[in-house]
Amino acid sequence: MNANPEKGALGRVFVVGAHRPDGGTYMAYQIGKLACENWGHEFVSVEVSPEEGNHSVWAYEYGSCKVTMEEMMQQASRSDVLICNPSFSSFMWGLSFPGRKLMYVQDMKTYAILDGFFDKYVAVSPFVGEFLRRTYGMAVPVVDPFIHHDHLPDQAPAWKDRPERSVVVGLKAHGDRFLDHFNAVMKSDYPDLDYSTTIIPPRTPQRDFMKIVCGHRYFLWLSAVEGFGLPPLEAMMCGAAVAGFHGGGGNSYYRSGWKQNALVCGYPDFRRLAALFAELLTDDGLAEKLSRNGRKTASGYTYKKFKNAWIKELASFFECPPESTKRPFSQPEKP
């Protein structure tokens, strides 16, 4: 079945911000890639800013054809598809893009008002799904993101062989102030408890990020609210013992009630988080347990699972099954 029987020809998939150094836009890139490989569309990267592709956080196979947002709207037709994150809702392309529109809603705080005029929405977690239901009256499916298990270093030291009380700190909005406050609470409540912290610079290549985490015993996550929150899950995959704020979306994978794979609490309870962190640093048996169980949790968030779930959602979106065995994937030449 043709994805666009009206014109008798396949269209393009415009992926907004496909090459930006953000986890959310990287997931949008992967969805666009699946749409092209399995339904034969052409991949077009929509640049939000000219410098967005100048990074090495991830490697990209597709996207040599690039257009600006203005060029997209000039070129787009009814046979084309738009894949766009909710962070670009201010453009309200749902009201003006002529083709079909798909949104993977991966957060709730990156936009003031959701573009509510897309053809299909998918949430990244039950937390985001409930936000959409409560706020916009939308009942949407949930698809978990994935983490790159193939980016792990070949040989990572065992947890006990890593430097004692070595901590990688994950920061997002207000990160520096949150870390200063956390350290002040720790100094006040646990003055004799020393630890060393490492902050990984933004835009660090993903393989290097994992290599650094694999060299530390602990991962401290100070992000207040997350639609999902990939870094703590990646830290689990690296064998680090995780403590931090669950952020709401992190409850998709945290099993903290019985201290199974992490020690987490809700923002802004820094005193509770300091107590959990102190417990983690002073109980090696608990930390090793969290490290083992965290690896098991992380092992379930694979690209294969992501791919299979999105193939199902895309089949519903295109109203036809994948055609990868019937029509080869093609990518347009750069104009």
Coordinates of C-alpha atoms in Angstrom, one line a residue:
M1 CA 0.0 0.0 0.0
N2 CA 1.4 3.4 -0.9
A3 CA 1.9 5.8 2.0
N4 CA 0.4 8.5 -0.1
P5 CA -2.0 7.0 -2.6
E6 CA -3.4 10.4 -3.5
K7 CA -0.3 11.5 -5.3
G8 CA 1.0 8.0 -6.1
A9 CA 4.4 8.8 -4.8
L10 CA 6.1 8.8 -1.5
G11 CA 6.9 12.1 0.3
R12 CA 9.5 13.3 2.6
V13 CA 9.9 13.1 6.4
F14 CA 10.9 16.5 7.8
V15 CA 12.6 16.0 11.3
V16 CA 12.9 19.3 13.2
G17 CA 16.2 19.7 14.9
A18 CA 17.3 16.3 13.9
H19 CA 21.0 17.0 14.5
R20 CA 20.7 19.1 17.7
P21 CA 22.9 17.8 20.6
D22 CA 19.8 17.0 22.7
G23 CA 18.5 13.6 23.8
G24 CA 15.0 14.5 22.8
T25 CA 15.8 15.6 19.2
Y26 CA 18.0 12.5 18.9
M27 CA 15.0 10.4 19.6
A28 CA 13.0 12.3 16.9
Y29 CA 15.9 11.6 14.5
Q30 CA 15.6 7.9 15.2
I31 CA 11.8 8.0 14.6
G32 CA 12.4 9.7 11.3
K33 CA 15.0 7.2 10.4
L34 CA 12.6 4.3 11.1
A35 CA 9.9 6.0 9.0
C36 CA 12.3 6.3 6.0
E37 CA 13.8 2.8 6.3
N38 CA 10.5 1.0 6.7
W39 CA 8.1 3.2 4.5
G40 CA 10.5 4.4 1.9
H41 CA 10.2 8.2 2.6
E42 CA 13.0 10.6 2.1
F43 CA 14.8 12.1 5.2
V44 CA 15.1 15.8 5.5
S45 CA 16.7 17.5 8.5
V46 CA 15.2 20.8 9.5
E47 CA 17.7 23.1 11.0
V48 CA 16.5 25.3 13.9
S49 CA 19.9 27.0 14.2
P50 CA 22.9 26.9 11.7
E51 CA 25.4 25.5 14.3
E52 CA 23.3 22.6 15.6
G53 CA 25.0 19.9 13.6
N54 CA 28.5 20.9 14.7
H55 CA 28.9 18.5 17.6
S56 CA 30.0 14.9 18.1
V57 CA 27.6 13.8 20.9
W58 CA 26.0 11.2 18.6
A59 CA 26.8 9.8 15.1
Y60 CA 24.2 10.2 12.3
E61 CA 23.6 8.0 9.3
Y62 CA 21.0 10.2 7.6
G63 CA 20.3 13.9 7.1
S64 CA 22.6 15.1 4.3
C65 CA 19.6 17.0 3.0
K66 CA 19.0 20.0 5.2
V67 CA 16.6 22.9 5.1
T68 CA 15.7 25.8 7.2
M69 CA 12.3 26.1 8.9
E70 CA 11.3 28.7 6.3
E71 CA 12.3 26.4 3.5
M72 CA 10.4 23.5 5.0
M73 CA 7.2 25.5 5.0
Q74 CA 7.8 26.7 1.4
Q75 CA 8.5 23.2 0.1
A76 CA 6.2 21.0 2.2
S77 CA 3.2 19.3 0.5
R78 CA 0.4 17.0 1.5
S79 CA 2.5 14.0 0.8
D80 CA 5.1 15.0 3.4
V81 CA 5.4 14.2 7.1
L82 CA 6.5 16.4 10.0
I83 CA 8.2 14.9 13.1
C84 CA 8.6 17.5 15.7
N85 CA 9.2 17.7 19.4
P86 CA 6.9 19.7 21.7
S87 CA 9.7 22.2 22.4
F88 CA 8.9 23.8 19.0
S89 CA 5.2 24.2 19.8
S90 CA 5.5 28.0 19.6
F91 CA 5.6 27.8 15.8
M92 CA 2.2 26.1 15.8
W93 CA 3.1 24.1 12.7
G94 CA 0.1 21.9 13.5
L95 CA -2.1 24.6 12.0
S96 CA 0.0 25.3 8.9
F97 CA 2.1 22.2 7.8
P98 CA 0.1 20.7 4.9
G99 CA 1.1 17.0 5.5
R100 CA 0.7 14.6 8.4
K101 CA 2.2 15.5 11.7
L102 CA 3.7 13.3 14.5
M103 CA 4.9 14.4 17.9
Y104 CA 6.9 12.4 20.5
V105 CA 6.1 14.3 23.7
Q106 CA 9.2 13.9 25.9
D107 CA 8.7 16.6 28.4
M108 CA 6.2 19.0 29.9
K109 CA 8.4 22.1 30.7
T110 CA 9.9 22.9 27.3
Y111 CA 6.9 24.7 26.0
A112 CA 4.3 27.2 27.3
I113 CA 1.4 25.7 25.3
L114 CA 1.4 22.5 23.5
D115 CA 0.8 22.6 19.7
G116 CA -2.5 20.7 19.9
F117 CA -3.1 20.2 16.2
F118 CA -0.9 17.3 15.3
D119 CA -2.3 14.0 13.9
K120 CA -0.6 11.8 16.4
Y121 CA 1.0 12.1 19.8
V122 CA 3.1 9.6 21.7
A123 CA 4.3 10.1 25.3
V124 CA 7.7 9.2 26.6
S125 CA 6.5 8.0 30.0
P126 CA 3.2 7.5 32.0
F127 CA 4.1 10.7 33.8
V128 CA 4.0 12.7 30.6
G129 CA 1.0 10.8 29.4
E130 CA -0.9 11.7 32.5
F131 CA 0.1 15.3 32.1
L132 CA -1.4 15.3 28.6
R133 CA -4.5 13.6 29.8
R134 CA -5.0 16.0 32.7
T135 CA -4.0 19.2 30.9
Y136 CA -5.2 18.7 27.3
G137 CA -7.6 15.8 27.6
M138 CA -5.4 13.6 25.3
A139 CA -5.2 9.9 25.7
V140 CA -1.9 8.9 24.1
P141 CA 0.2 5.7 23.8
V142 CA 3.5 5.5 25.7
V143 CA 6.8 4.4 24.1
D144 CA 10.0 4.2 26.2
P145 CA 13.2 5.8 24.8
F146 CA 16.3 3.7 24.5
I147 CA 19.9 3.9 25.6
H148 CA 23.0 2.9 23.6
H149 CA 24.3 -0.3 25.1
D150 CA 26.8 -0.5 22.2
H151 CA 28.5 2.7 23.5
L152 CA 29.8 1.1 26.7
P153 CA 33.5 0.8 26.9
D154 CA 34.9 -2.7 26.2
Q155 CA 36.2 -3.2 29.7
A156 CA 34.7 -1.2 32.6
P157 CA 36.1 -1.6 36.1
A158 CA 34.0 -3.4 38.7
W159 CA 32.2 -1.2 41.1
K160 CA 34.5 -2.1 44.0
D161 CA 37.6 -1.3 41.8
R162 CA 36.5 2.3 41.2
P163 CA 37.8 5.2 43.3
E164 CA 36.1 5.4 46.7
R165 CA 33.4 8.0 47.0
S166 CA 33.8 9.1 43.4
V167 CA 30.7 10.8 42.1
V168 CA 29.5 12.0 38.7
V169 CA 26.9 14.7 39.1
G170 CA 24.2 15.2 36.5
L171 CA 23.0 18.8 36.2
K172 CA 20.2 20.4 34.2
A173 CA 18.3 23.7 34.8
H174 CA 19.7 25.7 37.8
G175 CA 22.3 23.0 38.0
D176 CA 25.2 25.0 39.5
R177 CA 23.0 26.5 42.2
F178 CA 21.4 23.2 43.0
L179 CA 24.8 21.6 43.4
D180 CA 26.0 24.4 45.7
H181 CA 22.9 24.0 47.8
F182 CA 23.3 20.3 48.0
N183 CA 26.9 20.5 49.1
A184 CA 25.9 23.1 51.7
V185 CA 23.3 20.7 53.1
M186 CA 25.7 17.8 53.1
K187 CA 28.3 19.9 54.9
S188 CA 25.7 21.0 57.5
D189 CA 24.2 17.6 58.1
Y190 CA 27.2 15.2 57.4
P191 CA 30.3 17.4 58.0
D192 CA 32.6 14.4 58.2
L193 CA 31.5 12.7 55.0
D194 CA 33.9 13.5 52.1
Y195 CA 33.3 12.8 48.4
S196 CA 34.8 13.9 45.1
T197 CA 32.6 15.2 42.3
T198 CA 33.0 15.2 38.5
I199 CA 30.8 17.2 36.2
I200 CA 30.8 16.1 32.6
P201 CA 30.8 19.1 30.2
P202 CA 27.9 19.6 27.9
R203 CA 28.2 18.1 24.4
T204 CA 30.6 15.4 25.6
P205 CA 30.4 12.6 23.0
Q206 CA 28.1 9.8 24.3
R207 CA 30.8 7.2 24.3
D208 CA 33.1 9.5 26.4
F209 CA 30.2 10.2 28.8
M210 CA 29.8 6.5 29.5
K211 CA 33.5 5.9 29.8
I212 CA 33.7 8.6 32.5
V213 CA 30.7 7.3 34.4
C214 CA 32.1 3.8 34.2
G215 CA 35.1 5.1 36.2
H216 CA 33.0 6.3 39.1
R217 CA 31.1 4.6 41.9
Y218 CA 28.1 6.9 42.1
F219 CA 25.9 9.1 40.0
L220 CA 24.0 12.0 41.6
W221 CA 21.1 13.4 39.6
L222 CA 20.0 17.0 40.5
S223 CA 17.4 17.6 37.8
A224 CA 14.1 18.8 39.4
V225 CA 11.6 17.6 36.7
E226 CA 12.0 15.3 33.8
G227 CA 9.7 13.7 31.2
F228 CA 11.8 10.6 31.5
G229 CA 15.5 11.4 32.3
L230 CA 18.0 9.3 30.3
P231 CA 21.3 10.1 32.2
P232 CA 20.4 8.2 35.4
L233 CA 19.4 5.2 33.4
E234 CA 22.6 5.4 31.4
A235 CA 24.5 5.6 34.7
M236 CA 22.8 2.4 35.8
M237 CA 23.9 0.7 32.6
C238 CA 27.5 1.9 33.5
G239 CA 27.3 0.2 36.9
A240 CA 27.1 3.4 39.0
A241 CA 24.9 3.5 42.1
V242 CA 22.3 6.2 41.5
A243 CA 20.8 8.7 43.9
G244 CA 18.9 11.9 43.1
F245 CA 15.5 13.4 42.3
H246 CA 13.1 11.2 40.5
G247 CA 11.8 14.1 38.5
G248 CA 8.4 12.4 37.9
G249 CA 9.4 10.7 34.7
G250 CA 12.2 8.8 36.3
N251 CA 9.6 6.7 38.1
S252 CA 9.3 4.8 34.9
Y253 CA 12.4 2.9 35.8
Y254 CA 13.3 3.7 39.4
R255 CA 12.5 1.0 41.9
S256 CA 13.3 2.9 45.1
G257 CA 10.7 1.8 47.6
W258 CA 12.7 -1.2 48.6
K259 CA 16.0 0.2 47.7
Q260 CA 16.1 -1.9 44.6
N261 CA 18.0 0.1 41.9
A262 CA 18.3 3.7 43.2
L263 CA 17.8 6.0 46.1
V264 CA 15.5 8.8 44.9
C265 CA 13.1 11.4 46.3
G266 CA 11.1 14.3 45.0
Y267 CA 12.3 17.8 44.3
P268 CA 12.8 20.1 46.3
D269 CA 13.6 17.9 49.3
F270 CA 17.4 18.4 49.4
R271 CA 17.6 17.4 53.0
R272 CA 16.0 14.0 52.2
L273 CA 18.3 13.6 49.2
A274 CA 21.3 14.4 51.4
A275 CA 20.2 11.7 53.8
L276 CA 19.9 9.1 51.0
F277 CA 23.2 10.1 49.5
A278 CA 24.9 9.8 52.9
E279 CA 23.4 6.3 53.3
L280 CA 24.7 5.3 49.9
L281 CA 28.2 6.5 50.5
T282 CA 28.5 4.7 53.8
D283 CA 27.0 1.4 52.9
D284 CA 29.0 -0.4 50.2
G285 CA 26.8 -3.4 50.3
L286 CA 23.8 -1.3 49.4
A287 CA 25.7 0.5 46.7
E288 CA 26.8 -2.7 45.1
K289 CA 23.3 -4.0 45.2
L290 CA 22.0 -0.9 43.5
S291 CA 24.8 -1.2 40.9
R292 CA 23.8 -4.8 40.1
N293 CA 20.1 -4.2 40.0
G294 CA 20.5 -0.9 38.0
R295 CA 22.3 -2.8 35.3
K296 CA 19.4 -5.3 35.1
T297 CA 16.9 -2.4 34.8
A298 CA 18.9 -0.6 32.1
S299 CA 19.3 -3.8 30.1
G300 CA 15.6 -3.6 29.2
Y301 CA 15.8 -0.2 27.4
T302 CA 17.1 -1.4 24.1
Y303 CA 17.0 0.0 20.6
K304 CA 15.2 -3.2 19.5
K305 CA 12.4 -2.6 21.9
F306 CA 12.2 1.1 20.9
K307 CA 12.2 0.1 17.2
N308 CA 9.5 -2.5 17.5
A309 CA 7.2 -0.1 19.5
W310 CA 7.6 2.7 17.0
I311 CA 7.1 0.4 14.0
K312 CA 3.7 -0.4 15.5
E313 CA 2.9 3.3 16.2
L314 CA 4.1 4.4 12.7
A315 CA 2.0 1.7 11.1
S316 CA -1.0 3.2 12.8
F317 CA 0.1 6.7 11.8
F318 CA 0.6 5.8 8.1
E319 CA -2.4 3.5 8.1
C320 CA -0.3 0.8 6.4
P321 CA 2.3 -1.8 7.4
P322 CA 6.0 -1.4 6.9
E323 CA 7.1 -1.7 3.3
S324 CA 10.9 -2.1 3.7
T325 CA 10.8 -5.4 1.9
K326 CA 9.0 -3.9 -1.1
R327 CA 10.6 -0.5 -1.6
P328 CA 14.2 0.5 -0.8
F329 CA 14.9 3.4 1.5
S330 CA 16.1 6.5 -0.4
Q331 CA 17.7 9.7 0.8
P332 CA 17.7 12.8 -1.3
E333 CA 20.8 14.4 -2.5
K334 CA 21.7 17.7 -0.9
P335 CA 20.5 20.5 -3.1

